[in-house]
Amino acid sequence: MTAPAEGAQDSSRYRIEHLSRFVYSEPVRRCVMSLCLQPLQSPGQRLVSFSVKTTPPARLTTEDDPFGNTRHILTLHLDHDSLEVVSTSEVEMEPPPALPERLGVSTWEEVRAVGADPKWWDFTGSSPVARPSPALSEFVKGLGVEPRDDPLADLIALSEALNDAFEYLPGATSVDSTIDEFLASGKGVCQDYAHVLVAIARSWGVPTRYVSGYLYVTGPGLGQPGSAFGAATHAWAETHLPHLGWIGLDPTNRSLADQKYVRIAVGRDYRDVPPTRGVIEGGGDSKLEVDVRITLL
């Protein structure tokens, strides 16, 4: 598992610009859309500012969902053949607390006892995408990873094993792909890795949630204040452990989530937190273009 990079003890402040452009082959007469683009206000993450602008101008209202995410409801009753949604965020990230080397065998008993508490049932039971299946059970048997001596070490081992088991290949799956399809091909993207980790960890009795957000990617000679590069929308998982709280695991990149991971929303799986989802009247064929830019301030 990748350790925090040098300088990870410092807080980071980012400006994030997220552009979604919908282009239609025929005019859209009416559009109602849910936008899940506002980063969370949560421990270790402070939302300094957030705004949304659309072209053409649309009516926007806000609401909070059951998982604590803020959504903007876009309503547009005007003929249009394209729609641009631009969200701008400024977020300050603190490094996560250092993790202990291990929690201990008895902690597994505490983890499993949590499943009896109804407040965790959303994150311990199956969900529409992250659910058990015969194919997943067979995959887990072959993976050779199971709860053993320590929940923290076992979950990190699971994340690393998933990184080894699959090939990251953009375009190999879609947002509607199932875990079984991902297991069959062995190729996919971050949301596929996250869904498998979520499903397996829940089968172990660990409260686990899906996270959508941004990952600020750095490289040699990069990352200086004012630069903008390597930005990406991303997905990973968070598991809740006694005495530690939520721990971010990124099987796609074989790493623990640190202050380079900006959380937009959390849910049971991707279907709870897509960045844009809605209905239109008209439109014909449509195309979506997405561009994300992150500036380290």
PDB file of C-alpha atoms in Angstrom:
ATOM      1  CA  MET A   1       0.000   0.000   0.000  1.00  0.00           C
ATOM      2  CA  THR A   2       1.434   3.352  -1.040  1.00  0.00           C
ATOM      3  CA  ALA A   3       2.534   5.501   1.881  1.00  0.00           C
ATOM      4  CA  PRO A   4       1.744   9.240   1.992  1.00  0.00           C
ATOM      5  CA  ALA A   5       4.037  11.254  -0.238  1.00  0.00           C
ATOM      6  CA  GLU A   6       6.733  13.539   1.111  1.00  0.00           C
ATOM      7  CA  GLY A   7       5.062  16.679   2.400  1.00  0.00           C
ATOM      8  CA  ALA A   8       1.852  14.804   3.212  1.00  0.00           C
ATOM      9  CA  GLN A   9       1.955  16.318   6.708  1.00  0.00           C
ATOM     10  CA  ASP A  10       1.006  19.678   5.186  1.00  0.00           C
ATOM     11  CA  SER A  11      -2.517  20.805   4.408  1.00  0.00           C
ATOM     12  CA  SER A  12      -3.439  21.466   0.778  1.00  0.00           C
ATOM     13  CA  ARG A  13      -5.820  23.983  -0.758  1.00  0.00           C
ATOM     14  CA  TYR A  14      -7.307  23.371  -4.195  1.00  0.00           C
ATOM     15  CA  ARG A  15      -9.375  25.248  -6.711  1.00  0.00           C
ATOM     16  CA  ILE A  16     -11.440  22.783  -8.750  1.00  0.00           C
ATOM     17  CA  GLU A  17     -13.233  23.582 -12.008  1.00  0.00           C
ATOM     18  CA  HIS A  18     -15.539  20.863 -13.332  1.00  0.00           C
ATOM     19  CA  LEU A  19     -17.120  21.329 -16.750  1.00  0.00           C
ATOM     20  CA  SER A  20     -19.910  19.059 -18.046  1.00  0.00           C
ATOM     21  CA  ARG A  21     -21.058  19.798 -21.604  1.00  0.00           C
ATOM     22  CA  PHE A  22     -24.115  18.058 -23.042  1.00  0.00           C
ATOM     23  CA  VAL A  23     -24.557  18.271 -26.826  1.00  0.00           C
ATOM     24  CA  TYR A  24     -27.834  17.118 -28.430  1.00  0.00           C
ATOM     25  CA  SER A  25     -28.628  16.192 -32.028  1.00  0.00           C
ATOM     26  CA  GLU A  26     -32.099  17.741 -31.676  1.00  0.00           C
ATOM     27  CA  PRO A  27     -33.354  20.590 -29.481  1.00  0.00           C
ATOM     28  CA  VAL A  28     -34.244  19.810 -25.872  1.00  0.00           C
ATOM     29  CA  ARG A  29     -37.500  21.440 -24.813  1.00  0.00           C
ATOM     30  CA  ARG A  30     -37.382  20.715 -21.081  1.00  0.00           C
ATOM     31  CA  CYS A  31     -34.683  19.446 -18.740  1.00  0.00           C
ATOM     32  CA  VAL A  32     -34.615  18.511 -15.047  1.00  0.00           C
ATOM     33  CA  MET A  33     -31.274  17.348 -13.687  1.00  0.00           C
ATOM     34  CA  SER A  34     -29.768  16.445 -10.316  1.00  0.00           C
ATOM     35  CA  LEU A  35     -26.184  17.706  -9.896  1.00  0.00           C
ATOM     36  CA  CYS A  36     -23.967  16.049  -7.286  1.00  0.00           C
ATOM     37  CA  LEU A  37     -20.901  18.267  -7.622  1.00  0.00           C
ATOM     38  CA  GLN A  38     -20.485  20.124  -4.323  1.00  0.00           C
ATOM     39  CA  PRO A  39     -17.610  18.727  -2.211  1.00  0.00           C
ATOM     40  CA  LEU A  40     -18.488  17.587   1.295  1.00  0.00           C
ATOM     41  CA  GLN A  41     -17.914  19.585   4.443  1.00  0.00           C
ATOM     42  CA  SER A  42     -16.426  16.851   6.616  1.00  0.00           C
ATOM     43  CA  PRO A  43     -13.582  16.046   9.013  1.00  0.00           C
ATOM     44  CA  GLY A  44     -10.292  16.808   7.297  1.00  0.00           C
ATOM     45  CA  GLN A  45     -12.030  18.601   4.414  1.00  0.00           C
ATOM     46  CA  ARG A  46     -13.215  22.213   4.567  1.00  0.00           C
ATOM     47  CA  LEU A  47     -15.326  23.613   1.750  1.00  0.00           C
ATOM     48  CA  VAL A  48     -14.241  27.242   1.385  1.00  0.00           C
ATOM     49  CA  SER A  49     -16.519  28.158  -1.541  1.00  0.00           C
ATOM     50  CA  PHE A  50     -18.714  26.600  -4.214  1.00  0.00           C
ATOM     51  CA  SER A  51     -20.689  27.881  -7.189  1.00  0.00           C
ATOM     52  CA  VAL A  52     -22.521  26.503 -10.230  1.00  0.00           C
ATOM     53  CA  LYS A  53     -23.147  28.309 -13.502  1.00  0.00           C
ATOM     54  CA  THR A  54     -25.027  27.011 -16.522  1.00  0.00           C
ATOM     55  CA  THR A  55     -25.280  27.997 -20.181  1.00  0.00           C
ATOM     56  CA  PRO A  56     -28.062  28.649 -21.011  1.00  0.00           C
ATOM     57  CA  PRO A  57     -29.015  29.978 -17.553  1.00  0.00           C
ATOM     58  CA  ALA A  58     -31.167  27.553 -15.564  1.00  0.00           C
ATOM     59  CA  ARG A  59     -33.024  27.595 -12.267  1.00  0.00           C
ATOM     60  CA  LEU A  60     -31.034  25.933  -9.459  1.00  0.00           C
ATOM     61  CA  THR A  61     -32.252  24.830  -6.035  1.00  0.00           C
ATOM     62  CA  THR A  62     -30.411  22.844  -3.361  1.00  0.00           C
ATOM     63  CA  GLU A  63     -31.305  19.842  -1.242  1.00  0.00           C
ATOM     64  CA  ASP A  64     -29.531  17.404   1.091  1.00  0.00           C
ATOM     65  CA  ASP A  65     -29.821  13.662   0.572  1.00  0.00           C
ATOM     66  CA  PRO A  66     -29.964  10.943   3.282  1.00  0.00           C
ATOM     67  CA  PHE A  67     -26.183  10.443   3.151  1.00  0.00           C
ATOM     68  CA  GLY A  68     -25.345  14.078   3.876  1.00  0.00           C
ATOM     69  CA  ASN A  69     -24.524  15.080   0.294  1.00  0.00           C
ATOM     70  CA  THR A  70     -25.655  18.419  -1.145  1.00  0.00           C
ATOM     71  CA  ARG A  71     -27.364  18.320  -4.543  1.00  0.00           C
ATOM     72  CA  HIS A  72     -28.396  21.075  -6.915  1.00  0.00           C
ATOM     73  CA  ILE A  73     -31.599  20.560  -8.872  1.00  0.00           C
ATOM     74  CA  LEU A  74     -31.388  22.142 -12.315  1.00  0.00           C
ATOM     75  CA  THR A  75     -34.616  23.055 -14.126  1.00  0.00           C
ATOM     76  CA  LEU A  76     -34.595  24.461 -17.648  1.00  0.00           C
ATOM     77  CA  HIS A  77     -37.746  25.097 -19.718  1.00  0.00           C
ATOM     78  CA  LEU A  78     -36.133  26.583 -22.802  1.00  0.00           C
ATOM     79  CA  ASP A  79     -35.260  25.084 -26.191  1.00  0.00           C
ATOM     80  CA  HIS A  80     -31.523  24.324 -26.318  1.00  0.00           C
ATOM     81  CA  ASP A  81     -29.203  22.048 -28.299  1.00  0.00           C
ATOM     82  CA  SER A  82     -26.380  22.138 -25.760  1.00  0.00           C
ATOM     83  CA  LEU A  83     -26.033  22.628 -22.009  1.00  0.00           C
ATOM     84  CA  GLU A  84     -22.902  23.543 -20.076  1.00  0.00           C
ATOM     85  CA  VAL A  85     -22.657  23.067 -16.320  1.00  0.00           C
ATOM     86  CA  VAL A  86     -19.580  24.557 -14.662  1.00  0.00           C
ATOM     87  CA  SER A  87     -18.965  24.060 -10.949  1.00  0.00           C
ATOM     88  CA  THR A  88     -16.135  25.848  -9.168  1.00  0.00           C
ATOM     89  CA  SER A  89     -14.942  24.763  -5.739  1.00  0.00           C
ATOM     90  CA  GLU A  90     -12.249  25.816  -3.341  1.00  0.00           C
ATOM     91  CA  VAL A  91     -11.395  23.156  -0.770  1.00  0.00           C
ATOM     92  CA  GLU A  92      -8.848  22.923   2.034  1.00  0.00           C
ATOM     93  CA  MET A  93      -7.638  19.413   2.840  1.00  0.00           C
ATOM     94  CA  GLU A  94      -5.894  18.261   6.014  1.00  0.00           C
ATOM     95  CA  PRO A  95      -3.734  15.118   6.056  1.00  0.00           C
ATOM     96  CA  PRO A  96      -5.464  12.134   7.683  1.00  0.00           C
ATOM     97  CA  PRO A  97      -4.269  10.973  11.123  1.00  0.00           C
ATOM     98  CA  ALA A  98      -1.476   8.405  11.104  1.00  0.00           C
ATOM     99  CA  LEU A  99      -2.772   4.842  11.274  1.00  0.00           C
ATOM    100  CA  PRO A 100      -1.541   2.298  13.827  1.00  0.00           C
ATOM    101  CA  GLU A 101       0.319  -0.744  12.579  1.00  0.00           C
ATOM    102  CA  ARG A 102      -2.541  -2.978  13.720  1.00  0.00           C
ATOM    103  CA  LEU A 103      -5.773  -2.925  15.713  1.00  0.00           C
ATOM    104  CA  GLY A 104      -5.800  -6.423  17.193  1.00  0.00           C
ATOM    105  CA  VAL A 105      -7.752  -9.653  16.865  1.00  0.00           C
ATOM    106  CA  SER A 106     -10.554  -8.646  19.240  1.00  0.00           C
ATOM    107  CA  THR A 107     -11.404  -5.707  16.975  1.00  0.00           C
ATOM    108  CA  TRP A 108     -13.069  -8.099  14.503  1.00  0.00           C
ATOM    109  CA  GLU A 109     -15.664  -8.815  17.185  1.00  0.00           C
ATOM    110  CA  GLU A 110     -16.306  -5.083  17.556  1.00  0.00           C
ATOM    111  CA  VAL A 111     -16.566  -4.631  13.775  1.00  0.00           C
ATOM    112  CA  ARG A 112     -19.134  -7.397  13.370  1.00  0.00           C
ATOM    113  CA  ALA A 113     -21.163  -6.188  16.343  1.00  0.00           C
ATOM    114  CA  VAL A 114     -21.752  -2.936  14.456  1.00  0.00           C
ATOM    115  CA  GLY A 115     -23.892  -4.825  11.931  1.00  0.00           C
ATOM    116  CA  ALA A 116     -26.582  -5.193  14.573  1.00  0.00           C
ATOM    117  CA  ASP A 117     -26.984  -1.407  14.786  1.00  0.00           C
ATOM    118  CA  PRO A 118     -29.613  -0.177  12.277  1.00  0.00           C
ATOM    119  CA  LYS A 119     -27.734   3.096  11.680  1.00  0.00           C
ATOM    120  CA  TRP A 120     -25.083   1.145   9.741  1.00  0.00           C
ATOM    121  CA  TRP A 121     -27.365  -1.068   7.675  1.00  0.00           C
ATOM    122  CA  ASP A 122     -27.037   1.078   4.543  1.00  0.00           C
ATOM    123  CA  PHE A 123     -23.313   0.319   4.561  1.00  0.00           C
ATOM    124  CA  THR A 124     -23.315  -3.286   5.768  1.00  0.00           C
ATOM    125  CA  GLY A 125     -26.027  -4.735   3.492  1.00  0.00           C
ATOM    126  CA  SER A 126     -26.028  -5.170  -0.254  1.00  0.00           C
ATOM    127  CA  SER A 127     -26.928  -2.332  -2.615  1.00  0.00           C
ATOM    128  CA  PRO A 128     -28.040  -2.252  -6.278  1.00  0.00           C
ATOM    129  CA  VAL A 129     -24.502  -2.441  -7.692  1.00  0.00           C
ATOM    130  CA  ALA A 130     -22.368  -3.626  -4.756  1.00  0.00           C
ATOM    131  CA  ARG A 131     -24.087  -6.919  -4.029  1.00  0.00           C
ATOM    132  CA  PRO A 132     -23.041 -10.552  -3.512  1.00  0.00           C
ATOM    133  CA  SER A 133     -23.182 -13.075  -6.350  1.00  0.00           C
ATOM    134  CA  PRO A 134     -21.908 -16.602  -7.053  1.00  0.00           C
ATOM    135  CA  ALA A 135     -19.251 -15.103  -9.337  1.00  0.00           C
ATOM    136  CA  LEU A 136     -18.040 -12.781  -6.575  1.00  0.00           C
ATOM    137  CA  SER A 137     -17.930 -15.630  -4.039  1.00  0.00           C
ATOM    138  CA  GLU A 138     -15.854 -17.701  -6.443  1.00  0.00           C
ATOM    139  CA  PHE A 139     -13.544 -14.753  -7.079  1.00  0.00           C
ATOM    140  CA  VAL A 140     -12.989 -14.205  -3.343  1.00  0.00           C
ATOM    141  CA  LYS A 141     -12.085 -17.864  -2.858  1.00  0.00           C
ATOM    142  CA  GLY A 142      -9.433 -17.617  -5.546  1.00  0.00           C
ATOM    143  CA  LEU A 143      -8.155 -14.284  -4.226  1.00  0.00           C
ATOM    144  CA  GLY A 144      -6.836 -15.901  -1.052  1.00  0.00           C
ATOM    145  CA  VAL A 145      -7.657 -12.906   1.158  1.00  0.00           C
ATOM    146  CA  GLU A 146      -9.992 -13.220   4.143  1.00  0.00           C
ATOM    147  CA  PRO A 147     -10.485 -11.831   7.664  1.00  0.00           C
ATOM    148  CA  ARG A 148      -7.608 -13.119   9.754  1.00  0.00           C
ATOM    149  CA  ASP A 149      -5.831 -11.395  12.624  1.00  0.00           C
ATOM    150  CA  ASP A 150      -6.515  -7.693  12.254  1.00  0.00           C
ATOM    151  CA  PRO A 151      -9.272  -5.721  10.429  1.00  0.00           C
ATOM    152  CA  LEU A 152      -7.015  -2.856   9.309  1.00  0.00           C
ATOM    153  CA  ALA A 153      -4.288  -5.125   7.944  1.00  0.00           C
ATOM    154  CA  ASP A 154      -6.849  -7.426   6.326  1.00  0.00           C
ATOM    155  CA  LEU A 155      -8.634  -4.577   4.539  1.00  0.00           C
ATOM    156  CA  ILE A 156      -5.366  -3.114   3.262  1.00  0.00           C
ATOM    157  CA  ALA A 157      -4.394  -6.588   2.016  1.00  0.00           C
ATOM    158  CA  LEU A 158      -7.766  -6.827   0.233  1.00  0.00           C
ATOM    159  CA  SER A 159      -7.242  -3.480  -1.499  1.00  0.00           C
ATOM    160  CA  GLU A 160      -3.768  -4.490  -2.640  1.00  0.00           C
ATOM    161  CA  ALA A 161      -5.019  -7.868  -3.890  1.00  0.00           C
ATOM    162  CA  LEU A 162      -7.693  -6.164  -6.005  1.00  0.00           C
ATOM    163  CA  ASN A 163      -5.050  -3.922  -7.532  1.00  0.00           C
ATOM    164  CA  ASP A 164      -3.091  -7.025  -8.517  1.00  0.00           C
ATOM    165  CA  ALA A 165      -6.135  -8.919  -9.804  1.00  0.00           C
ATOM    166  CA  PHE A 166      -7.445  -6.409 -12.355  1.00  0.00           C
ATOM    167  CA  GLU A 167      -6.212  -4.277 -15.225  1.00  0.00           C
ATOM    168  CA  TYR A 168      -7.140  -0.602 -15.316  1.00  0.00           C
ATOM    169  CA  LEU A 169      -8.519   0.065 -18.800  1.00  0.00           C
ATOM    170  CA  PRO A 170     -10.662   3.154 -19.557  1.00  0.00           C
ATOM    171  CA  GLY A 171     -13.635   2.308 -21.736  1.00  0.00           C
ATOM    172  CA  ALA A 172     -13.681  -1.377 -20.754  1.00  0.00           C
ATOM    173  CA  THR A 173     -16.827  -0.813 -18.663  1.00  0.00           C
ATOM    174  CA  SER A 174     -19.577   1.795 -18.361  1.00  0.00           C
ATOM    175  CA  VAL A 175     -21.380   3.372 -15.436  1.00  0.00           C
ATOM    176  CA  ASP A 176     -24.035   0.673 -15.811  1.00  0.00           C
ATOM    177  CA  SER A 177     -21.619  -2.286 -15.717  1.00  0.00           C
ATOM    178  CA  THR A 178     -22.089  -4.876 -12.974  1.00  0.00           C
ATOM    179  CA  ILE A 179     -19.511  -6.476 -10.714  1.00  0.00           C
ATOM    180  CA  ASP A 180     -19.986  -9.787 -12.531  1.00  0.00           C
ATOM    181  CA  GLU A 181     -19.124  -8.164 -15.877  1.00  0.00           C
ATOM    182  CA  PHE A 182     -15.987  -6.662 -14.357  1.00  0.00           C
ATOM    183  CA  LEU A 183     -14.984 -10.009 -12.843  1.00  0.00           C
ATOM    184  CA  ALA A 184     -15.496 -11.754 -16.184  1.00  0.00           C
ATOM    185  CA  SER A 185     -13.290  -9.358 -18.170  1.00  0.00           C
ATOM    186  CA  GLY A 186     -10.762  -8.472 -15.485  1.00  0.00           C
ATOM    187  CA  LYS A 187     -10.596  -4.943 -16.918  1.00  0.00           C
ATOM    188  CA  GLY A 188     -12.282  -1.753 -15.756  1.00  0.00           C
ATOM    189  CA  VAL A 189     -12.000   1.620 -14.085  1.00  0.00           C
ATOM    190  CA  CYS A 190     -11.984   3.083 -10.586  1.00  0.00           C
ATOM    191  CA  GLN A 191     -15.698   2.635  -9.894  1.00  0.00           C
ATOM    192  CA  ASP A 192     -15.400  -1.087 -10.693  1.00  0.00           C
ATOM    193  CA  TYR A 193     -12.486  -1.558  -8.287  1.00  0.00           C
ATOM    194  CA  ALA A 194     -14.392   0.380  -5.618  1.00  0.00           C
ATOM    195  CA  HIS A 195     -17.597  -1.635  -6.051  1.00  0.00           C
ATOM    196  CA  VAL A 196     -15.756  -4.939  -5.615  1.00  0.00           C
ATOM    197  CA  LEU A 197     -13.984  -3.724  -2.474  1.00  0.00           C
ATOM    198  CA  VAL A 198     -17.263  -2.387  -1.076  1.00  0.00           C
ATOM    199  CA  ALA A 199     -19.105  -5.655  -1.702  1.00  0.00           C
ATOM    200  CA  ILE A 200     -16.370  -7.863  -0.201  1.00  0.00           C
ATOM    201  CA  ALA A 201     -15.753  -5.678   2.860  1.00  0.00           C
ATOM    202  CA  ARG A 202     -19.494  -5.602   3.610  1.00  0.00           C
ATOM    203  CA  SER A 203     -19.603  -9.398   3.356  1.00  0.00           C
ATOM    204  CA  TRP A 204     -16.994  -9.384   6.136  1.00  0.00           C
ATOM    205  CA  GLY A 205     -19.313  -7.246   8.270  1.00  0.00           C
ATOM    206  CA  VAL A 206     -17.395  -3.984   7.820  1.00  0.00           C
ATOM    207  CA  PRO A 207     -19.456  -0.789   7.271  1.00  0.00           C
ATOM    208  CA  THR A 208     -18.211   0.351   3.864  1.00  0.00           C
ATOM    209  CA  ARG A 209     -19.297   3.184   1.589  1.00  0.00           C
ATOM    210  CA  TYR A 210     -18.607   4.267  -1.971  1.00  0.00           C
ATOM    211  CA  VAL A 211     -16.922   7.660  -2.447  1.00  0.00           C
ATOM    212  CA  SER A 212     -16.997   9.878  -5.520  1.00  0.00           C
ATOM    213  CA  GLY A 213     -14.566  12.743  -5.770  1.00  0.00           C
ATOM    214  CA  TYR A 214     -11.411  14.151  -7.295  1.00  0.00           C
ATOM    215  CA  LEU A 215      -7.826  12.961  -7.176  1.00  0.00           C
ATOM    216  CA  TYR A 216      -5.035  15.497  -7.506  1.00  0.00           C
ATOM    217  CA  VAL A 217      -2.268  13.675  -9.369  1.00  0.00           C
ATOM    218  CA  THR A 218       1.326  14.809  -8.958  1.00  0.00           C
ATOM    219  CA  GLY A 219       4.559  13.785 -10.612  1.00  0.00           C
ATOM    220  CA  PRO A 220       8.278  14.628 -10.659  1.00  0.00           C
ATOM    221  CA  GLY A 221       8.780  18.368 -10.945  1.00  0.00           C
ATOM    222  CA  LEU A 222       5.061  19.052 -10.775  1.00  0.00           C
ATOM    223  CA  GLY A 223       2.721  20.141  -8.044  1.00  0.00           C
ATOM    224  CA  GLN A 224       4.079  23.628  -7.556  1.00  0.00           C
ATOM    225  CA  PRO A 225       1.574  26.242  -6.365  1.00  0.00           C
ATOM    226  CA  GLY A 226      -0.402  27.620  -9.267  1.00  0.00           C
ATOM    227  CA  SER A 227      -0.057  24.564 -11.489  1.00  0.00           C
ATOM    228  CA  ALA A 228      -3.038  22.719 -12.939  1.00  0.00           C
ATOM    229  CA  PHE A 229      -2.577  19.217 -14.316  1.00  0.00           C
ATOM    230  CA  GLY A 230      -3.355  15.567 -13.769  1.00  0.00           C
ATOM    231  CA  ALA A 231      -6.803  16.262 -12.368  1.00  0.00           C
ATOM    232  CA  ALA A 232      -9.379  13.502 -12.531  1.00  0.00           C
ATOM    233  CA  THR A 233     -12.760  12.497 -11.229  1.00  0.00           C
ATOM    234  CA  HIS A 234     -12.233   9.390  -9.150  1.00  0.00           C
ATOM    235  CA  ALA A 235     -13.928   6.772  -6.995  1.00  0.00           C
ATOM    236  CA  TRP A 236     -12.693   4.837  -3.988  1.00  0.00           C
ATOM    237  CA  ALA A 237     -14.073   3.227  -0.805  1.00  0.00           C
ATOM    238  CA  GLU A 238     -14.165   4.096   2.877  1.00  0.00           C
ATOM    239  CA  THR A 239     -14.408   1.496   5.635  1.00  0.00           C
ATOM    240  CA  HIS A 240     -15.426   2.314   9.205  1.00  0.00           C
ATOM    241  CA  LEU A 241     -13.293   0.734  11.926  1.00  0.00           C
ATOM    242  CA  PRO A 242     -13.510   0.969  15.725  1.00  0.00           C
ATOM    243  CA  HIS A 243     -11.307   3.684  17.251  1.00  0.00           C
ATOM    244  CA  LEU A 244     -10.330   4.960  13.768  1.00  0.00           C
ATOM    245  CA  GLY A 245     -13.532   6.030  12.017  1.00  0.00           C
ATOM    246  CA  TRP A 246     -13.646   6.156   8.205  1.00  0.00           C
ATOM    247  CA  ILE A 247     -10.508   4.977   6.398  1.00  0.00           C
ATOM    248  CA  GLY A 248     -10.156   5.661   2.654  1.00  0.00           C
ATOM    249  CA  LEU A 249      -8.878   2.769   0.523  1.00  0.00           C
ATOM    250  CA  ASP A 250      -8.089   3.210  -3.170  1.00  0.00           C
ATOM    251  CA  PRO A 251      -7.599  -0.214  -4.802  1.00  0.00           C
ATOM    252  CA  THR A 252      -7.218   1.378  -8.245  1.00  0.00           C
ATOM    253  CA  ASN A 253      -4.002   3.131  -7.205  1.00  0.00           C
ATOM    254  CA  ARG A 254      -2.958   0.746  -4.415  1.00  0.00           C
ATOM    255  CA  SER A 255      -2.992   3.551  -1.867  1.00  0.00           C
ATOM    256  CA  LEU A 256      -4.637   4.995   1.204  1.00  0.00           C
ATOM    257  CA  ALA A 257      -6.676   8.156   0.639  1.00  0.00           C
ATOM    258  CA  ASP A 258      -4.838  11.246   1.847  1.00  0.00           C
ATOM    259  CA  GLN A 259      -5.262  15.005   1.315  1.00  0.00           C
ATOM    260  CA  LYS A 260      -4.985  14.598  -2.472  1.00  0.00           C
ATOM    261  CA  TYR A 261      -8.421  12.923  -2.395  1.00  0.00           C
ATOM    262  CA  VAL A 262     -11.291  15.435  -2.369  1.00  0.00           C
ATOM    263  CA  ARG A 263     -14.646  13.865  -1.461  1.00  0.00           C
ATOM    264  CA  ILE A 264     -17.705  15.066  -3.365  1.00  0.00           C
ATOM    265  CA  ALA A 265     -20.252  12.572  -2.070  1.00  0.00           C
ATOM    266  CA  VAL A 266     -20.677   9.225  -0.316  1.00  0.00           C
ATOM    267  CA  GLY A 267     -23.303   6.527  -0.788  1.00  0.00           C
ATOM    268  CA  ARG A 268     -23.980   2.822  -1.011  1.00  0.00           C
ATOM    269  CA  ASP A 269     -22.607   2.650  -4.567  1.00  0.00           C
ATOM    270  CA  TYR A 270     -22.295   4.733  -7.741  1.00  0.00           C
ATOM    271  CA  ARG A 271     -26.047   4.936  -8.287  1.00  0.00           C
ATOM    272  CA  ASP A 272     -26.385   7.080  -5.166  1.00  0.00           C
ATOM    273  CA  VAL A 273     -23.840   9.682  -6.284  1.00  0.00           C
ATOM    274  CA  PRO A 274     -23.570  10.206 -10.078  1.00  0.00           C
ATOM    275  CA  PRO A 275     -22.339  13.759 -10.798  1.00  0.00           C
ATOM    276  CA  THR A 276     -25.232  14.410 -13.200  1.00  0.00           C
ATOM    277  CA  ARG A 277     -28.504  12.576 -13.699  1.00  0.00           C
ATOM    278  CA  GLY A 278     -31.838  13.718 -15.078  1.00  0.00           C
ATOM    279  CA  VAL A 279     -34.556  13.601 -17.696  1.00  0.00           C
ATOM    280  CA  ILE A 280     -35.057  15.598 -20.881  1.00  0.00           C
ATOM    281  CA  GLU A 281     -37.856  16.109 -23.372  1.00  0.00           C
ATOM    282  CA  GLY A 282     -36.510  15.866 -26.916  1.00  0.00           C
ATOM    283  CA  GLY A 283     -32.795  15.913 -27.567  1.00  0.00           C
ATOM    284  CA  GLY A 284     -32.351  12.940 -29.900  1.00  0.00           C
ATOM    285  CA  ASP A 285     -28.845  11.541 -29.538  1.00  0.00           C
ATOM    286  CA  SER A 286     -26.672  13.127 -26.862  1.00  0.00           C
ATOM    287  CA  LYS A 287     -22.968  13.388 -26.091  1.00  0.00           C
ATOM    288  CA  LEU A 288     -21.352  14.287 -22.776  1.00  0.00           C
ATOM    289  CA  GLU A 289     -17.930  15.940 -22.520  1.00  0.00           C
ATOM    290  CA  VAL A 290     -16.242  16.355 -19.136  1.00  0.00           C
ATOM    291  CA  ASP A 291     -13.183  18.417 -18.238  1.00  0.00           C
ATOM    292  CA  VAL A 292     -11.752  18.769 -14.723  1.00  0.00           C
ATOM    293  CA  ARG A 293      -8.965  21.137 -13.723  1.00  0.00           C
ATOM    294  CA  ILE A 294      -7.423  21.303 -10.257  1.00  0.00           C
ATOM    295  CA  THR A 295      -5.113  24.102  -9.186  1.00  0.00           C
ATOM    296  CA  LEU A 296      -2.963  23.753  -6.089  1.00  0.00           C
ATOM    297  CA  LEU A 297      -3.145  27.149  -4.440  1.00  0.00           C
TER     298      LEU A 297
END
